[in-house]
Coordinates of C-alpha atoms in Angstrom, one line a residue:
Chain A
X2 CA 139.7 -157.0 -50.2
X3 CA 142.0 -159.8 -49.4
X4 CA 138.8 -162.5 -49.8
X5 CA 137.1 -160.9 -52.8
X6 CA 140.7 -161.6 -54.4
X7 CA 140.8 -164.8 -53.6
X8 CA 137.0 -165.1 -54.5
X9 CA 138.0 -163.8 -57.8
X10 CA 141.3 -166.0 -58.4
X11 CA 139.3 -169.2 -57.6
X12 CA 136.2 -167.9 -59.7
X13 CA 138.9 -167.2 -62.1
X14 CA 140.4 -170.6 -62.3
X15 CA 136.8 -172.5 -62.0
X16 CA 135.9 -170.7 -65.2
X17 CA 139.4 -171.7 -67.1
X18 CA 139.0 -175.6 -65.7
X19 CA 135.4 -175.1 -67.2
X20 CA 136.4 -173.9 -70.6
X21 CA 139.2 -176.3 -70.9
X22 CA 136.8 -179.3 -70.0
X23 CA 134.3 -177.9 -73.0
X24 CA 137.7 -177.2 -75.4
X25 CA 139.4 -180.8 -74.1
X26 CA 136.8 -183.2 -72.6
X27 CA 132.9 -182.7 -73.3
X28 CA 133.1 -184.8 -76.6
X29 CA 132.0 -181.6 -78.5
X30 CA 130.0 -178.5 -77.8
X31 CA 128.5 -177.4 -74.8
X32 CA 125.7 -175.1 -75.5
X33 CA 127.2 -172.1 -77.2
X34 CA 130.9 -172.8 -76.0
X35 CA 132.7 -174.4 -79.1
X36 CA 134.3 -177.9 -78.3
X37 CA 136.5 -180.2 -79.8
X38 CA 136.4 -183.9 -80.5
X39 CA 133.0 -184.9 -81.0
X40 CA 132.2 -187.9 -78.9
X41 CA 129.7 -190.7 -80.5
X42 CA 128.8 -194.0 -82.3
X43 CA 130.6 -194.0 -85.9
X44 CA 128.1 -194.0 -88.3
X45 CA 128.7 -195.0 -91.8
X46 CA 128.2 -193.1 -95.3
X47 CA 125.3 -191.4 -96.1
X48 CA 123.6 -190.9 -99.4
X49 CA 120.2 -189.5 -98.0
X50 CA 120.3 -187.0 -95.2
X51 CA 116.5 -186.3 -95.2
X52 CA 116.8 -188.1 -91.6
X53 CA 118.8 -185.0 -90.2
X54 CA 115.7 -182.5 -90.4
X55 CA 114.4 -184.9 -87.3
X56 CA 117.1 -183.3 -85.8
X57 CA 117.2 -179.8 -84.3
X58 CA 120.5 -179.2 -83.8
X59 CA 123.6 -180.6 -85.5
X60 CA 127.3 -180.5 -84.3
X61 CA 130.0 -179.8 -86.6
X62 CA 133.8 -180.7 -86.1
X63 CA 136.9 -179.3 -88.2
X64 CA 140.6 -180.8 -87.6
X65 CA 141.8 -177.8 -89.4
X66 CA 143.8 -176.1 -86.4
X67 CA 145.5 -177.7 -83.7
X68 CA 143.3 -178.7 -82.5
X69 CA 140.0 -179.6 -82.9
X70 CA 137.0 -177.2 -82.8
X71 CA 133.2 -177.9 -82.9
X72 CA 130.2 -176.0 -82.7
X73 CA 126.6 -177.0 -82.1
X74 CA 123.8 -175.4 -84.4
X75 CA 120.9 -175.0 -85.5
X76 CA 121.1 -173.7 -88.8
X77 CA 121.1 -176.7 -91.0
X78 CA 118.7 -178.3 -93.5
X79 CA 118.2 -181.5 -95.5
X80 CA 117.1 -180.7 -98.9
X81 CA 116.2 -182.9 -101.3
X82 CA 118.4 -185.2 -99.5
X83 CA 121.1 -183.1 -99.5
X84 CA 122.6 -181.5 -96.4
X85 CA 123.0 -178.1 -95.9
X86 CA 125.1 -176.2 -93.4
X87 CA 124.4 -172.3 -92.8
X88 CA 126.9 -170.1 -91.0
X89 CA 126.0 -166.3 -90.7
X90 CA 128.8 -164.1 -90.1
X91 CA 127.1 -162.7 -87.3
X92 CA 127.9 -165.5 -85.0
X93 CA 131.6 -165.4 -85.6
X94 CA 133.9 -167.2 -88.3
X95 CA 135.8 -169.9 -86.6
X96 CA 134.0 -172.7 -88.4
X97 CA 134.2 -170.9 -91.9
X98 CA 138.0 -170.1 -91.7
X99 CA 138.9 -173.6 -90.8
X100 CA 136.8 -175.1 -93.3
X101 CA 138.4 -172.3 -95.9
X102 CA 141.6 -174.7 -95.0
X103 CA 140.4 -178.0 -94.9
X104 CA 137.0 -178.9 -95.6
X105 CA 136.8 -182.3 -93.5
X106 CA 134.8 -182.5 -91.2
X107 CA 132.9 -185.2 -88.8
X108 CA 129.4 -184.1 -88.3
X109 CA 127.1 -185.6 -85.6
X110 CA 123.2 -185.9 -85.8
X111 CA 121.8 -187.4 -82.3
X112 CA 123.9 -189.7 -81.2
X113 CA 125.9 -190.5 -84.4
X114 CA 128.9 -189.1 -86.1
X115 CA 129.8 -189.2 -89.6
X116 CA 132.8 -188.1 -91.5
X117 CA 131.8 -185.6 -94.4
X118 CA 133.2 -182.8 -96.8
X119 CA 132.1 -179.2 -96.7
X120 CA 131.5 -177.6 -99.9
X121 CA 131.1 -173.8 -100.4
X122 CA 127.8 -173.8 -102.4
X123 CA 127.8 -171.0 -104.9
X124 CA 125.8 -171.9 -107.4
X125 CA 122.8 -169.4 -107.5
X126 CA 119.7 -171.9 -108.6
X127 CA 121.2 -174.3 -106.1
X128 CA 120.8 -171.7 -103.3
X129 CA 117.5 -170.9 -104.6
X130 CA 116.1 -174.5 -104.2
X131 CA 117.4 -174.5 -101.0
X132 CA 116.8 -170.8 -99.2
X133 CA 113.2 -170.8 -99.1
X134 CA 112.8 -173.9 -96.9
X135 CA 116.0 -173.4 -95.6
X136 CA 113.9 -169.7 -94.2
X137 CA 111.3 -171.3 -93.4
X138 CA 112.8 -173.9 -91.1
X139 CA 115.4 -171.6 -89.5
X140 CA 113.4 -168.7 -89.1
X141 CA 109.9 -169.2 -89.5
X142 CA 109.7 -167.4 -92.6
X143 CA 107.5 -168.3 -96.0
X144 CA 109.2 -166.7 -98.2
X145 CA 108.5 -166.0 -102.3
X146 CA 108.9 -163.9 -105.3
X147 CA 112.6 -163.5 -106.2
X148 CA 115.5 -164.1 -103.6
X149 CA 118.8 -162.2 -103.9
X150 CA 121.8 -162.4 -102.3
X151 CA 123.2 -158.8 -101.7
X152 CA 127.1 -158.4 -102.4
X153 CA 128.8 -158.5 -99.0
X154 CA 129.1 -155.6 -97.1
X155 CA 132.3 -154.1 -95.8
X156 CA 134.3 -156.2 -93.5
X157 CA 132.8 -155.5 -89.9
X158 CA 129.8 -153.5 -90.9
X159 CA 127.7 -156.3 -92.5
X160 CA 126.6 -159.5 -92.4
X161 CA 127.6 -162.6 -95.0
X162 CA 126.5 -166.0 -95.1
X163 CA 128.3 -168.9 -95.8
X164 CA 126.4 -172.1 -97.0
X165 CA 128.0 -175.5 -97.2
X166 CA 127.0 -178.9 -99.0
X167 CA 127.7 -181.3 -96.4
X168 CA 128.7 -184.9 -98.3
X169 CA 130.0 -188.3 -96.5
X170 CA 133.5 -188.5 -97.2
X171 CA 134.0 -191.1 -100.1
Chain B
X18 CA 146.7 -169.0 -53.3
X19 CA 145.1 -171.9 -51.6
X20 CA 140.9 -172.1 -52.1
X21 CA 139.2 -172.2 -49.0
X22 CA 135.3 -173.7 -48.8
X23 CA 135.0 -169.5 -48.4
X24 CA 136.2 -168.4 -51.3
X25 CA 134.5 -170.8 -53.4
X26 CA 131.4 -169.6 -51.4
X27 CA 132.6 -166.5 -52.9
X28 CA 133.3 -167.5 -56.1
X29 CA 130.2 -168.9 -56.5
X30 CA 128.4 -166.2 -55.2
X31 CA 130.1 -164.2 -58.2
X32 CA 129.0 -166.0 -60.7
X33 CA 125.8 -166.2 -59.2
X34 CA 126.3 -162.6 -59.5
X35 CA 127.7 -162.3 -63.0
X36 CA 124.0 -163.9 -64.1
X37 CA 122.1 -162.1 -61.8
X38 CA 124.4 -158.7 -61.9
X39 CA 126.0 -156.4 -61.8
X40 CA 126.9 -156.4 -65.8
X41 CA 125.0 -157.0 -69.0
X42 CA 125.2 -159.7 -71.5
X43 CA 129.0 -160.8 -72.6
X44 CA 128.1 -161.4 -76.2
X45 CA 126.6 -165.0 -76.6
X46 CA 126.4 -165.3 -72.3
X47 CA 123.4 -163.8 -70.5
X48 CA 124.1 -160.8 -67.9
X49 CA 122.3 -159.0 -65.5
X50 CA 121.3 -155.4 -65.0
X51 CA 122.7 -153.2 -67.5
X52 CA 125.0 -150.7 -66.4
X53 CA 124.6 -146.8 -66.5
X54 CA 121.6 -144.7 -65.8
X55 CA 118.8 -145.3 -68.3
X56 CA 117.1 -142.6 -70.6
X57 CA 113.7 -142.2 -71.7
X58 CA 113.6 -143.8 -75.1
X59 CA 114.5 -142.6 -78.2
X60 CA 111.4 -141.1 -80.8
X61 CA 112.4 -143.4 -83.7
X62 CA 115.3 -145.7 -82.0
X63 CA 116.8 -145.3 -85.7
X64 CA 120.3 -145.4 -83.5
X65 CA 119.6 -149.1 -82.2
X66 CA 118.6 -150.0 -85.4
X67 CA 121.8 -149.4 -87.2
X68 CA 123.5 -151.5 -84.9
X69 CA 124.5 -155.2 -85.3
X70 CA 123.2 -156.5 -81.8
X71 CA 122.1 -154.4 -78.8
X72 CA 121.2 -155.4 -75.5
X73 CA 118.0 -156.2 -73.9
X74 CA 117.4 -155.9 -70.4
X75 CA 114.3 -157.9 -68.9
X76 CA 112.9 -158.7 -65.1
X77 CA 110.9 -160.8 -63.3
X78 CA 110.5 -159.8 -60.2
X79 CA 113.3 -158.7 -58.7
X80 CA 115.8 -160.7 -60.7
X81 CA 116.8 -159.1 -63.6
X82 CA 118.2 -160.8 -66.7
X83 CA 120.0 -159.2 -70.1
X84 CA 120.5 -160.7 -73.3
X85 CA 122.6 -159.4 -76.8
X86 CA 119.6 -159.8 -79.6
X87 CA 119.3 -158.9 -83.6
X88 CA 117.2 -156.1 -83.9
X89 CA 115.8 -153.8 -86.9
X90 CA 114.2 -150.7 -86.7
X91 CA 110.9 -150.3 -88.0
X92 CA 108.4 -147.1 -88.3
X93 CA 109.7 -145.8 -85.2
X94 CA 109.9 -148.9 -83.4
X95 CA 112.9 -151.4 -82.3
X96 CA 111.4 -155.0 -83.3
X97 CA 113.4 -158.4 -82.1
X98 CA 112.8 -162.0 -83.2
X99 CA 113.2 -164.5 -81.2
X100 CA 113.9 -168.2 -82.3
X101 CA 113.0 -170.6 -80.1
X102 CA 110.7 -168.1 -78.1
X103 CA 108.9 -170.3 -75.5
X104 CA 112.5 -171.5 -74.5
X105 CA 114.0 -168.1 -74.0
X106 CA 113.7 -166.4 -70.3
X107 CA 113.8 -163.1 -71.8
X108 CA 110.8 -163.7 -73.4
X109 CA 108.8 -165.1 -70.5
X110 CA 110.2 -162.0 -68.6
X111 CA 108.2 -159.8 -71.0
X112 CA 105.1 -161.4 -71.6
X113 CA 105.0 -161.1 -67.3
X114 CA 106.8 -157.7 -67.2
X115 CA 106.9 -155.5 -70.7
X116 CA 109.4 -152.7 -69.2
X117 CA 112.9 -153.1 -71.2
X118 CA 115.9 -151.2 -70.8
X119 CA 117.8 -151.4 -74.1
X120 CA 121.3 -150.7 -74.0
X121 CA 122.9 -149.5 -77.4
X122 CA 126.3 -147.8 -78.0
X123 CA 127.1 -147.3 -74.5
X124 CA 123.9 -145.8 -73.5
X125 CA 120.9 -147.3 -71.8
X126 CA 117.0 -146.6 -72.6
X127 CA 113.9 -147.2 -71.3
X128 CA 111.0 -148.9 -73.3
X129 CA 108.4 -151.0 -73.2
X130 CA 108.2 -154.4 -75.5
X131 CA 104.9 -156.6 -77.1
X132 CA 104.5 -160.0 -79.1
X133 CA 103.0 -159.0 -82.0
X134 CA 101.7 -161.3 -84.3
X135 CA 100.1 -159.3 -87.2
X136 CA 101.8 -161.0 -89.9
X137 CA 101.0 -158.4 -92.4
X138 CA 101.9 -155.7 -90.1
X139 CA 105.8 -157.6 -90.2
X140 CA 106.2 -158.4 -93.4
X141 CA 108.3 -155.0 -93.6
X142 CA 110.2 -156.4 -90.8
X143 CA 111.0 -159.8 -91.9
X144 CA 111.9 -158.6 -95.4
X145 CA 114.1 -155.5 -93.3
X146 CA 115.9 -158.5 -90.7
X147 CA 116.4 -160.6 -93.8
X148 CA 118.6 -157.7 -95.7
X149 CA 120.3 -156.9 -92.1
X150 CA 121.7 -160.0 -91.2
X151 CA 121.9 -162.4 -94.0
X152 CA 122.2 -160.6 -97.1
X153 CA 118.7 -161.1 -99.1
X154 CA 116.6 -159.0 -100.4
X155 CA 113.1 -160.7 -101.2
X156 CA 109.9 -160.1 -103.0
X157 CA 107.9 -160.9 -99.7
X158 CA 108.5 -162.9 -96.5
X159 CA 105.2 -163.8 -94.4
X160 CA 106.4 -164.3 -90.8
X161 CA 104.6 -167.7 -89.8
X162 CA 102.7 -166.6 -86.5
X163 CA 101.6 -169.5 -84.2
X164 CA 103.2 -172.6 -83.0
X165 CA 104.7 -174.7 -85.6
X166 CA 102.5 -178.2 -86.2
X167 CA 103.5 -181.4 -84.2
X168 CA 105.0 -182.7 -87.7
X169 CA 106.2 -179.3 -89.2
X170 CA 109.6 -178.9 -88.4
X171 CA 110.3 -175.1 -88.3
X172 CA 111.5 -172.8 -85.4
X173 CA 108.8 -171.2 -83.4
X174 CA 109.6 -167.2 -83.8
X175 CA 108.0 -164.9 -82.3
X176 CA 108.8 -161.0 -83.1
X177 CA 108.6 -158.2 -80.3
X178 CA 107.9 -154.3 -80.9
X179 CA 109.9 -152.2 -78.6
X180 CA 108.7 -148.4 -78.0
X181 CA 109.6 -145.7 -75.9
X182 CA 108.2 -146.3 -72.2
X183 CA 104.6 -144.3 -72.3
X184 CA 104.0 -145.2 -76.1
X185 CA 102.1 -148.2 -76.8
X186 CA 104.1 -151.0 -78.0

């Protein structure tokens, strides 16, 4: 009993270094474990973002809290050279909240990062333009007829999702 | 408490452990077998439909491996995408090994999963997993079938049918 205690205060203690290196040191996310700072070259403004679809993943930082927080995901997509950023409720609202409070953020594509603005998109023909490639991108899916967005559900029962413009900071 | 070279044999053995066994799937972190005795499954799995995520128990071998996956219930059967799906172990556990256990408000069944890739036969689905988890209804969503082109920059889904073990998936 003695050793699986220690076992488990060690294992313990190896999975706390661990998630403090991914919070503290990794320069961003580590695989599905949020990060903080993201590490990279600075890259300048961007007016066309068409280059990010190259790109499967893309990681996003907010300074909102206190410190910083990033995720790495996939569900992104350049439009008309806009970029979009799509954050289902489903996998959790840590992003969304901060970006509720501060929409900054420093987004990094490869091995570049680049300070941007997060805007809530809510206009309904700009969603449109964007949902069916968006679908067909993210989830294999060709969609077409008419596309509605359904009210959001009750808090904890459904499933909303937040899209955001992604601009370089002027 | 000062580590020993035997307790971080130990340590690592449990979390060699924790991936292997003896627990499921800790939300977004893969587990091993699930726990509890399993069940027969369910006629129309209408229960694991309702539900946000459920768990999905695969093997290879002897090594077992559990994942939390979307799911919507279709016609009597449990169907799951998967993004990605050449990537994901789970999946390659299947294709060699189609016996599942599914584990779904605190109870575990038994089934038996299969790619399907009758596009027409899922547009149901795809129109169903679409409502579920991200709030659209649409007129019609085709589920592209097949490995995306070289140039085509789109993920790679792949949808499994889950049935009870015994019925054909």
């Amino acid at each position: 009993v003695r050793k699986l205690r220690r076992a488990s205060v060690v294992l313990a203690s190896l999975a706390l270094a661990a998630g403090l290196y991914v919070r503290l040191l990794a320069g961003g996310p580590v695989g599905p474990l949020p990060g903080g700072a993201l590490s990279g070259e600075p890259g300048g403004p961007v007016e066309d973002w068409s280059f990010a679809n190259a790109h499967a993943r893309i990681a996003v930082e907010s300074r909102a809290g206190w410190l910083p927080y990033s995720i790495s995901t996939g569900w992104f997509l350049a439009h008309e050279g806009r970029l979009y950023l799509v954050l289902p409720s489903l996998f959790g609202d840590g992003l969304q909240r901060r970006l509720a409070r501060d929409p900054a953020v420093r987004v990094r594509l490869g091995e570049r990062v680049h300070a941007a603005r997060a805007t809530r998109v809510e206009d309904e023909s700009e969603l449109a333009g964007m949902l069916v490639p968006f679908l067909r991108r993210a989830l294999g899916l060709e969609v077409s007829g008419s596309i509605e967005r359904l009210p959001p559900q009750q808090p904890g029962s459904g499933v909303e999702l937040w899209i955001y413009r992604i601009a370089s900071s002027s | 408490v000062r580590p020993t070279w035997r307790s971080i044999v130990g340590a690592l053995l449990l979390a060699l452990a924790a991936g292997c066994g003896p627990q499921g799937p800790l939300g977004i972190l893969p587990g091993g077998p699930l726990w509890g005795s399993a069940e027969p499954g369910p006629p129309d799995w209408a229960e694991a439909g309702r539900s946000l995520t459920v768990s999905l128990e695969t093997r290879r071998g002897w090594l077992v491996h559990s994942v939390t996956v979307i799911c919507v219930e279709h016609d009597g059967f449990l169907y799951v995408p998967s993004r990605n799906a050449p990537d994901k172990r789970w999946v390659r556990n299947v294709l060699a090994d189609p016996r599942v256990r599914v584990g779904v408000g605190g109870r575990v069944f038994e089934g038996v999963a299969g790619r399907v890739v009758d596009a027409a036969a899922l547009e149901p689905v795809a129109r169903k997993l679409l409502r579920k988890y991200y709030g659209l209804e649409v007129e019609r969503a085709r589920v592209l079938v097949g490995p995306p082109a070289p140039e085509e920059q789109r993920a790679d889904v792949w949808m499994f049918r889950i049935g009870p073990a015994g019925r054909p998936s």
